[in-house]
Coordinates of C-alpha atoms and ligand atoms in Angstrom, one line a residue:
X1 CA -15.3 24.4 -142.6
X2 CA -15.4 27.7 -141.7
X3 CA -12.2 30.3 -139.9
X4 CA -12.2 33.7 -138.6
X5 CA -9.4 35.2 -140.1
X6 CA -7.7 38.7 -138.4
X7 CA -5.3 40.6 -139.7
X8 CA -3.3 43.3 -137.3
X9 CA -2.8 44.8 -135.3
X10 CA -5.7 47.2 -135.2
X11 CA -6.5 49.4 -131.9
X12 CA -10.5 49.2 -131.5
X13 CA -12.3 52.3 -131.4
X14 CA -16.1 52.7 -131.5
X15 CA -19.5 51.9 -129.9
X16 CA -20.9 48.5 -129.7
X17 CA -24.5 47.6 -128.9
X18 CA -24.2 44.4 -125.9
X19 CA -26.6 41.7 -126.3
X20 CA -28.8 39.8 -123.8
X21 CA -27.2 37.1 -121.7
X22 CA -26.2 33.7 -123.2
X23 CA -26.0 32.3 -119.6
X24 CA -29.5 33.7 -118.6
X25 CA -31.3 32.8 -122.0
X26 CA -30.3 29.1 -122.2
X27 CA -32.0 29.4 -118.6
X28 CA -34.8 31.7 -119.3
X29 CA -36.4 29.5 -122.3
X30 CA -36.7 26.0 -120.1
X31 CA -37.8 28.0 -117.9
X32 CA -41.1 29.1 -120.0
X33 CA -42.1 25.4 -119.8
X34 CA -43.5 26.4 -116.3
X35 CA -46.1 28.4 -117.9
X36 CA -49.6 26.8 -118.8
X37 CA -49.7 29.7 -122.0
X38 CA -48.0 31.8 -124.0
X39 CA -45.1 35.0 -123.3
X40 CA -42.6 36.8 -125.2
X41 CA -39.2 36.8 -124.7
X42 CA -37.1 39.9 -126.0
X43 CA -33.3 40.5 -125.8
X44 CA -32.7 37.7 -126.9
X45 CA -28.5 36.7 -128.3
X46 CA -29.0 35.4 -131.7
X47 CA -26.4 32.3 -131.2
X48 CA -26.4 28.5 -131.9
X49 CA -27.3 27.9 -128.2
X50 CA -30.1 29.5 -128.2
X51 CA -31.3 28.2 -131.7
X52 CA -30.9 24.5 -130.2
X53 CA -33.1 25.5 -126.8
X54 CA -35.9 26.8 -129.1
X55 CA -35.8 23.0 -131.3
X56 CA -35.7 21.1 -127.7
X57 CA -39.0 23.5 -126.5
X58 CA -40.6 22.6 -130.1
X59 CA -39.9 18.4 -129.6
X60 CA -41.8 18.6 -126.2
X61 CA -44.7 20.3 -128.0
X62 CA -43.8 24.6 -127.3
X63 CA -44.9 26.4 -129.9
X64 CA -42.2 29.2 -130.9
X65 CA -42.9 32.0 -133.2
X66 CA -39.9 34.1 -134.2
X67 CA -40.9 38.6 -134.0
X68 CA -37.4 39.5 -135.2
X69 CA -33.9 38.0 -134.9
X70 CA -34.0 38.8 -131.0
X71 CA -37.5 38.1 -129.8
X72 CA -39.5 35.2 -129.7
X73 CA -43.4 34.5 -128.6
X74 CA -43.6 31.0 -126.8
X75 CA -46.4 29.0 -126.5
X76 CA -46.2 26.5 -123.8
X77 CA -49.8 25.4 -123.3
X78 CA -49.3 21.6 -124.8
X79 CA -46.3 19.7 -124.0
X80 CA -46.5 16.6 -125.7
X81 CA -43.9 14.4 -124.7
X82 CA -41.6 13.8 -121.4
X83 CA -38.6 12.3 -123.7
X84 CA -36.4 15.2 -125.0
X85 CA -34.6 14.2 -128.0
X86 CA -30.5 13.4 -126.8
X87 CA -28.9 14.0 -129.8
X88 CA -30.1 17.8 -129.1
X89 CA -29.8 17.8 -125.5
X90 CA -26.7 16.7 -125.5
X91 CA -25.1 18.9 -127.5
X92 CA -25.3 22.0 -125.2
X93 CA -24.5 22.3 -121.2
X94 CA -27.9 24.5 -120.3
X95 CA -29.9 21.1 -121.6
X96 CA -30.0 20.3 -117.7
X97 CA -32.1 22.8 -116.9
X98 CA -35.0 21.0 -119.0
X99 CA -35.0 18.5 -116.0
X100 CA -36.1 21.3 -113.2
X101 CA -38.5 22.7 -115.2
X102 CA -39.5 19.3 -116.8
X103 CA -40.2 17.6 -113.1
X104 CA -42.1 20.7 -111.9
X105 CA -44.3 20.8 -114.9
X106 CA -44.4 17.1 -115.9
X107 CA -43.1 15.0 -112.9
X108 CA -41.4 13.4 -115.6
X109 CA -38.2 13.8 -117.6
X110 CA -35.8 11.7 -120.1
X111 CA -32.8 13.7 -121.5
X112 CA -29.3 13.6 -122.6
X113 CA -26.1 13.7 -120.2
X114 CA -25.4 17.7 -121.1
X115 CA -22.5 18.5 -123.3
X116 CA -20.6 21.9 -123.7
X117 CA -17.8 23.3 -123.6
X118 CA -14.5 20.6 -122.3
X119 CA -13.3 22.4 -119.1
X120 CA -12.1 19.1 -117.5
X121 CA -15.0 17.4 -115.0
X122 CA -18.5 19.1 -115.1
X123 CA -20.6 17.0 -112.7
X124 CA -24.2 18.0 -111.7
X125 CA -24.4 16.4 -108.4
X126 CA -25.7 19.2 -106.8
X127 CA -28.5 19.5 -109.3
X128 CA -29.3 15.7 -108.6
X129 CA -29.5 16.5 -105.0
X130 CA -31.5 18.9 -105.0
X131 CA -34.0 17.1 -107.1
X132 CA -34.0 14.2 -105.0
X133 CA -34.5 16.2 -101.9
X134 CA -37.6 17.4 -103.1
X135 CA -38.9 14.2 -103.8
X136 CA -37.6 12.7 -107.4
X137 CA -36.0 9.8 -108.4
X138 CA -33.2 10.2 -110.6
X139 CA -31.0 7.7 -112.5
X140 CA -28.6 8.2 -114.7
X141 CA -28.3 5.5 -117.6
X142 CA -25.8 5.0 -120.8
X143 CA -25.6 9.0 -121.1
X144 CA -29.8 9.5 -120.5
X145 CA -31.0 11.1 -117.4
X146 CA -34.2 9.6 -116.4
X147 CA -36.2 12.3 -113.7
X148 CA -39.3 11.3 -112.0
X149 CA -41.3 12.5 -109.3
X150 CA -45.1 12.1 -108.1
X151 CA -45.3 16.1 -106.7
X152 CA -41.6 17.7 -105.7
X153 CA -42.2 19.5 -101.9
X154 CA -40.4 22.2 -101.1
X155 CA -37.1 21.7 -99.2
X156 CA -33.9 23.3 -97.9
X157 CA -30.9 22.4 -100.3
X158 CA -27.1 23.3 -99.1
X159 CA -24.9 23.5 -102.0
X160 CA -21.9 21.8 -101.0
X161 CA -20.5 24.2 -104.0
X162 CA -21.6 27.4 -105.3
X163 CA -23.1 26.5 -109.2
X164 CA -24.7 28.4 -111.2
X165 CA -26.4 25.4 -112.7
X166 CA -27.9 23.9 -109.8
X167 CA -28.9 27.3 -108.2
X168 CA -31.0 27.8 -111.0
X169 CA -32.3 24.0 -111.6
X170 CA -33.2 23.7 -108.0
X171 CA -35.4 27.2 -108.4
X172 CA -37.0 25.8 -111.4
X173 CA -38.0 22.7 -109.7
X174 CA -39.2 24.5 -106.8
X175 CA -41.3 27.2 -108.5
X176 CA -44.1 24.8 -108.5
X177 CA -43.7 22.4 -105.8
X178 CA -45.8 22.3 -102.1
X179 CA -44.2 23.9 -99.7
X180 CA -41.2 25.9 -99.7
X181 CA -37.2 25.6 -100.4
X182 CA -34.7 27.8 -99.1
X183 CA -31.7 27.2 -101.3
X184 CA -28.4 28.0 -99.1
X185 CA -24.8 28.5 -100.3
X186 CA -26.6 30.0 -103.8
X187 CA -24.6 31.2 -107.0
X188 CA -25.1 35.1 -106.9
X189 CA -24.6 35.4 -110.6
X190 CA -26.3 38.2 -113.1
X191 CA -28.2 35.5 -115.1
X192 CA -29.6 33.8 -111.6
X193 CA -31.0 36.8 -110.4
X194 CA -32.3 37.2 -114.0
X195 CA -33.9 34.2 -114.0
X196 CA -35.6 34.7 -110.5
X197 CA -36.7 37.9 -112.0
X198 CA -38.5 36.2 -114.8
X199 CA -40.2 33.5 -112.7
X200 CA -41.4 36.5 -110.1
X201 CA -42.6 38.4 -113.8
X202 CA -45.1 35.1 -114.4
X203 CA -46.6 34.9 -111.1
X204 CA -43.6 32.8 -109.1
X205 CA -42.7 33.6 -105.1
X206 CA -38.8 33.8 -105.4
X207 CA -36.7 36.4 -102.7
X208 CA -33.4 36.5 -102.2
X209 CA -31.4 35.6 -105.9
X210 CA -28.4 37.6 -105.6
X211 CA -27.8 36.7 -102.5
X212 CA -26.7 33.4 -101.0
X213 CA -29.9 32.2 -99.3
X214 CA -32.6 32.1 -102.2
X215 CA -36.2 31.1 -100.8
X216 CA -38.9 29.9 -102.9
X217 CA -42.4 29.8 -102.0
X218 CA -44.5 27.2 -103.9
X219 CA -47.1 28.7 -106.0
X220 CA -49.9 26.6 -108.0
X221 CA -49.7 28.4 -111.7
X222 CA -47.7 30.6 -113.5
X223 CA -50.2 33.0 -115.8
X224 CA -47.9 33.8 -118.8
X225 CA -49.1 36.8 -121.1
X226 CA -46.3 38.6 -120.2
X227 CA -43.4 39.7 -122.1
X228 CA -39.7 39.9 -120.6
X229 CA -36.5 41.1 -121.5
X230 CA -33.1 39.6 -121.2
X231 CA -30.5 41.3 -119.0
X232 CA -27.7 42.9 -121.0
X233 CA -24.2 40.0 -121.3
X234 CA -21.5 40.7 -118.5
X235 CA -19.5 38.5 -120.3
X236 CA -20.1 39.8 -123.5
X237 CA -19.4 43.6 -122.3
X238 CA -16.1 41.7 -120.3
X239 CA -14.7 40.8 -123.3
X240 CA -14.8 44.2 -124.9
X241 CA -13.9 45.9 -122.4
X242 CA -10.7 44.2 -122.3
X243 CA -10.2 44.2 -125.9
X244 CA -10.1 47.8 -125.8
X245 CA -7.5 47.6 -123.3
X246 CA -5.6 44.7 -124.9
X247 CA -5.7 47.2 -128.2
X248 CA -4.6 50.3 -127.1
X249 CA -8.7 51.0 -127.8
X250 CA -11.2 53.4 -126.9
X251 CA -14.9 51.7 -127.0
X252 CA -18.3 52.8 -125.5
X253 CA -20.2 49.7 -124.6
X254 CA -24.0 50.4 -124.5
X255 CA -26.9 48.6 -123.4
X256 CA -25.0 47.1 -120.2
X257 CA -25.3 46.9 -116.3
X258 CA -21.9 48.5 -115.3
X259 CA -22.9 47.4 -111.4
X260 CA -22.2 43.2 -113.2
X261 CA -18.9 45.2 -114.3
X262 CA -17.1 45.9 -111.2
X263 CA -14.5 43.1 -110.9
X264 CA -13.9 43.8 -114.7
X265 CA -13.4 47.1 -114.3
X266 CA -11.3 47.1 -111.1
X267 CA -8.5 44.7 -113.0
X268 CA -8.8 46.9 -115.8
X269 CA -7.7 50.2 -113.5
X270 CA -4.9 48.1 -112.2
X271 CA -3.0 47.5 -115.4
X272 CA -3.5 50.6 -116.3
X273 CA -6.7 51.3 -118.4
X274 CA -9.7 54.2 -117.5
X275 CA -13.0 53.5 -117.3
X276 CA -16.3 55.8 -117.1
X277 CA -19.5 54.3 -115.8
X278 CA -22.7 55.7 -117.4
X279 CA -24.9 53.3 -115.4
X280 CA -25.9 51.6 -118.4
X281 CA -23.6 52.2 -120.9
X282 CA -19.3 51.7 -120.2
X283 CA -16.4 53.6 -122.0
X284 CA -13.1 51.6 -121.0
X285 CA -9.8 52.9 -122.7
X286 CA -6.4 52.5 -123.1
X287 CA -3.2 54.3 -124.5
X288 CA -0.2 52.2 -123.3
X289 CA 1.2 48.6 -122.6
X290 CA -0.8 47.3 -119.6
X291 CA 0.9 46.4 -116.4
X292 CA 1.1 43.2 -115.2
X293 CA -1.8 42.0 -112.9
X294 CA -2.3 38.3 -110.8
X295 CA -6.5 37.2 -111.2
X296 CA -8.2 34.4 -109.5
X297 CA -11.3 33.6 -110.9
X298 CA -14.7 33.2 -108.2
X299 CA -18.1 32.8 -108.5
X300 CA -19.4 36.4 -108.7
X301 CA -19.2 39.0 -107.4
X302 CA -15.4 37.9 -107.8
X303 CA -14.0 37.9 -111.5
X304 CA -15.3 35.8 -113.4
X305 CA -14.2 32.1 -115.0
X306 CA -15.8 33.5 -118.3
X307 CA -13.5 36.2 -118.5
X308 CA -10.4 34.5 -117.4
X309 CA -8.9 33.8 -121.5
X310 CA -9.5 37.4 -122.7
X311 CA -7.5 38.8 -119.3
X312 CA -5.3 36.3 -120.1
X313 CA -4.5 38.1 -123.6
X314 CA -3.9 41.3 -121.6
X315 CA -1.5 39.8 -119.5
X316 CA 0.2 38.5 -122.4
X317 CA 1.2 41.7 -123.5
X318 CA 1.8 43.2 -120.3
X319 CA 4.7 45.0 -119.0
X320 CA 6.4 42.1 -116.0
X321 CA 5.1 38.6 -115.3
X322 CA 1.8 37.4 -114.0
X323 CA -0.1 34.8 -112.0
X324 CA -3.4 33.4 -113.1
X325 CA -5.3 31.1 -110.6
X326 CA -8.0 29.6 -112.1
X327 CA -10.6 28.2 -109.5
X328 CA -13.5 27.4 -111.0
X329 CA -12.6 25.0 -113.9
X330 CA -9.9 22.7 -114.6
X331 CA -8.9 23.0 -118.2
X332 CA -9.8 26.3 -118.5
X333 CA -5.9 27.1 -119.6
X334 CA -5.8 25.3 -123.3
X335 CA -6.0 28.7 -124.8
X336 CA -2.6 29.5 -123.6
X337 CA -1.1 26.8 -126.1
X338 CA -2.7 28.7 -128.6
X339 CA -1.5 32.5 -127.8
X340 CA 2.3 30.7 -127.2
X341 CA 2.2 30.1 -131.1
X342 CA 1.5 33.6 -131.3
X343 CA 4.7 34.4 -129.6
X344 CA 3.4 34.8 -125.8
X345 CA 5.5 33.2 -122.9
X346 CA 3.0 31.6 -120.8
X347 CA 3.3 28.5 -118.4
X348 CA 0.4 26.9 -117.7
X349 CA 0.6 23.6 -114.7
X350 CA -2.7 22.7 -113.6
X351 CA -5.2 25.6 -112.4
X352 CA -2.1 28.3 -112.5
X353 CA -0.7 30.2 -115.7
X354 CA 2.6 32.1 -115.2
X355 CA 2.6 34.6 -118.1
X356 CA 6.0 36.7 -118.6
X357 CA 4.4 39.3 -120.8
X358 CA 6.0 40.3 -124.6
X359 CA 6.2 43.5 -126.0
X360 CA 4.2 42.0 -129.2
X361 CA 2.0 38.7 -131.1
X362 CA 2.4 37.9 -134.1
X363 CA -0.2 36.0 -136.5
X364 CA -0.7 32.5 -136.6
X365 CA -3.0 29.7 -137.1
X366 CA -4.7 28.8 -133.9
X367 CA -7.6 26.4 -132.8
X368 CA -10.3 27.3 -130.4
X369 CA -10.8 25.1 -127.8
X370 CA -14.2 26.4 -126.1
X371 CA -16.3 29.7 -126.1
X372 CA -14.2 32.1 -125.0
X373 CA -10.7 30.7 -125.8
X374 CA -12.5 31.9 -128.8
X375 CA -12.9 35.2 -128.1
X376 CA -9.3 35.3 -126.3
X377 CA -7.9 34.5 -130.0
X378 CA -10.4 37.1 -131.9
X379 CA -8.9 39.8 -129.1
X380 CA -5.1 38.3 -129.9
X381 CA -5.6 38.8 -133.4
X382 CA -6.7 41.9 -133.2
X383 CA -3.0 42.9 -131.5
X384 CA -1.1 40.4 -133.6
X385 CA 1.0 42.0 -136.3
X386 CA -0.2 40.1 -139.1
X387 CA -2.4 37.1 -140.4
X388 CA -4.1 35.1 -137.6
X389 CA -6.4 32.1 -138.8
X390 CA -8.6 31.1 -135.8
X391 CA -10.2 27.2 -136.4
X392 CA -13.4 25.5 -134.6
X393 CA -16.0 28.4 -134.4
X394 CA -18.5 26.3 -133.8
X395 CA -17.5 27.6 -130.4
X396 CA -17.7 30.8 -130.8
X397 CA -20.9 30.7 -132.4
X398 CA -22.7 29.1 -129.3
X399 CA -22.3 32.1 -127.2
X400 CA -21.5 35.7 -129.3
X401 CA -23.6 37.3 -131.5
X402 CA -22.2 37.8 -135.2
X403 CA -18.7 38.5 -133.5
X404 CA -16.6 39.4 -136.3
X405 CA -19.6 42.2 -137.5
X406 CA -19.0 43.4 -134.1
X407 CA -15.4 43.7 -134.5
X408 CA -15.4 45.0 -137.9
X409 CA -17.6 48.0 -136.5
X410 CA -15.1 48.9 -134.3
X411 CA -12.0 48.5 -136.9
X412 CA -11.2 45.5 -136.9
X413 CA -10.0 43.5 -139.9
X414 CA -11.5 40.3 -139.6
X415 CA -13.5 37.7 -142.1
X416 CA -15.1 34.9 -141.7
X417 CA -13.8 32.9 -144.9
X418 CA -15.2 29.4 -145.7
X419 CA -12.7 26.8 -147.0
Ligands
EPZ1 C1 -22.1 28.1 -115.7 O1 -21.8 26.7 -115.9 C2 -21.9 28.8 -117.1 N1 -22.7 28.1 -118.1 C3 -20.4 28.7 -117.4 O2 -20.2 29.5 -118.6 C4 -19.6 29.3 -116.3 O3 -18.2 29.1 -116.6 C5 -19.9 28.7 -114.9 O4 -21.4 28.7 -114.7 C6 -19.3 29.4 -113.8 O5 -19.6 30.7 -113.7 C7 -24.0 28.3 -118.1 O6 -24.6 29.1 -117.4 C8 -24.8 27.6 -119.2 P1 -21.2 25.7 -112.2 P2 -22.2 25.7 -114.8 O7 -22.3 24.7 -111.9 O8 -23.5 26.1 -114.3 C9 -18.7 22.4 -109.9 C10 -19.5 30.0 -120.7 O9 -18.3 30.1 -121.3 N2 -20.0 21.6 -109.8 O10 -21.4 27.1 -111.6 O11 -22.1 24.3 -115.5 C11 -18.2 22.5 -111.3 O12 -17.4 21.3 -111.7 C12 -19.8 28.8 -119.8 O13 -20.4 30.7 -121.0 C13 -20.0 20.4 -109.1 O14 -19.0 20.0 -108.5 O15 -21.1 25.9 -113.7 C14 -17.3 23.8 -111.2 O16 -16.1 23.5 -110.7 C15 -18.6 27.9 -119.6 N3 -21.2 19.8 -109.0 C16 -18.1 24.6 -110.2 O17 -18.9 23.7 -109.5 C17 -22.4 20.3 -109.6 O18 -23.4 19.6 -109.5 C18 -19.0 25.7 -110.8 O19 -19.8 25.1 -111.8 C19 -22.3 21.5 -110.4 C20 -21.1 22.1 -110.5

């Protein structure tokens, strides 16, 4: 077993180097399976997610040669099988989007009911819908998904909700099918539009991502012999933007999209911090106990779910009491728990966190209960004064790239120690 442990408290200073989306990656490499040859992939995040996607593409038959730690050449020419194997696809959420691209390229998909992170009820209704009004039959069977359909037609699809899974699944089952599909009431996220952009880059007839109506004209191939590159992590630059503030820190984030930023970096004007936008690069700063600040999460271009722990270690330690409203996910508040054994004063009842903000943490061992509880508790033991053990970075690992070399760049004291 393996723990992150952080001593403190440090204030971050320094440059760090964002890396390509996890949410647009996991989407990015089922996504090559509508290709009838071979592209390259570059920015990619070297995480545990993304390691799993590439042994899911090589059971169905891709071919995936590695350049360097962050790029990969795919070879999609021969899939071999329609059954992807469950004890992978089931590990990780993004598994779902092997069915989209699966039915376009296959008509044909088994694969496990997705896992990922426990945020209370995750249900892909919408994705099934979608699929089914563009002709597939799906059933759902002791945890396998079984997808079928003879050729998908285009159609319109009204997301009851706005997901970022189904917005994306429903493009990558449409990319290939007759006819068109105007998807309405579509997730506006970063990685979406990333996606679209990719699909478009192999030959695909997508216009509107980033908006809500997304329409997708049918197309008969996708050529391939292209090479794309990831769009820089919101989420990623999120979190160190408001670790800089959370640490009294001054950071320059490069290789970012500051425009994805602009929820972030409103909060982080609000309790107090500055921030300069190069365009591409960030430098967020911080030189005094943060005010106090109410957030409700929303699909984007509101502030993100994703981000909702690592504000929540700002608030923590802010100057008066604050109001978290979580909308997105359930049980997105277990980190809370963790950052009360640290000596915060937080009350959390259903969707809503009431934090009364300390003047200081204090170390402590903690457990991570998801991705970026995670990186909430690397961020809190950065400010706590003394030894913070942080347990179950299996988490962590799925989603941020060598994190504690990250931190250490930019002072912090933190090892990963194996017991
Ligand atoms: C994506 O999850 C991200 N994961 C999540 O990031 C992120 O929190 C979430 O979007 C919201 O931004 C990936 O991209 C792999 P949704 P996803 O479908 O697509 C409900 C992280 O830490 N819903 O947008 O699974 C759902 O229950 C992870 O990186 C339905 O009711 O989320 C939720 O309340 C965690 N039916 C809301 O919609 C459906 O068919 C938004 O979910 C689908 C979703």
């Amino acid at each position: 077993m393996e723990k992150l442990v952080v001593t403190g408290p440090t204030s971050l200073k320094g440059e760090v180097t964002i890396s390509g989306a996890k949410n647009a990656a996991v989407a990015i490499l089922p996504a090559t399976l509508l290709i009838d040859g071979i592209c390259t992939i570059e920015n990619l995040p070297n995480i545990s997610d993304i390691k799993i996607s590439c042994q899911i593409l090589e059971a169905l038959g891709a071919k995936i040669k590695w350049n360097n730690k962050n790029s990969i050449t795919i070879d999609t020419t021969n899939i071999t099988t329609t059954k992807a194997p469950l004890d992978l696809t089931s590990k990780f959420r993004a598994s779902y989007y092997i069915i989209g691209a699966m039915l376009s390229r296959m008509g044909e998909i088994e694969v496990g009911m997705p896992g990922g992170c426990k945020l209370g009820a995750r249900p892909i209704d919408q994705h099934i819908k979608g699929f089914e009004l563009q002709g597939a039959t799906v059933t759902v069977e002791k945890g396998t998904i079984y997808a079928k359909a003879k050729k998908l037609k285009g159609s319109p699809v009204y997301m009851d909700i706005v997901s970022v899974g189904a917005t994306i699944n429903v493009m990558l089952s449409a990319v290939l099918a007759e006819g068109t599909t105007i998807i309405d009431n579509a997730a506006k996220e970063p990685h979406v539009v990333d996606v679209a952009n990719f699909l478009n880059t192999m030959g695909a007839d997508i216009r509107g991502a980033g908006t809500d109506v997304i329409k997708i004209n049918g197309v008969k191939k996708l050529h391939g012999n292209a090479t794309y590159s990831v769009v820089p992590d919101q989420i990623e630059a999120g979190t160190f933007m408001l670790a800089a503030v959370a640490t009294r820190g001054d950071l320059l984030l490069k290789n970012c999209i500051t425009k994805h930023l602009e929820s972030i970096t409103a909060k982080i004007v609000e309790v107090g911090g500055n921030v300069e936008d190069y365009g591409d690069s960030i430098r967020v700063w911080c030189n005094k106990r943060p005010n106090k600040a109410n957030i409700k999460t929303l699909p984007y271009p509101g502030f993100p779910t994703d981000l909702q722990p690592q504000m929540g270690v700002v608030l923590s330690i802010a100057n008066g009491s604050s109001i978290i409203n979580e909308s997105i996910w359930e049980s997105r508040f277990q980190y809370t728990e963790e950052l009360n054994k640290m000596g915060a004063k937080i009350t959390a009842q259903g969707k809503t966190a009431f934090f009364e903000g300390v003047k200081k943490l204090y170390g402590a061992p903690v457990y991570s209960s998801d991705l970026r509880a995670g990186a909430a508790l690397v961020i809190a033991g950065t400010v706590a004064e003394g030894t913070t053990e942080i347990y179950n970075l299996e988490h962590i690992d799925r989603g941020y790239e060598n994190i504690e070399e990250k931190f250490r760049k930019i002072g912090a004291k933190i090892e990963r120690v194996k017991e």
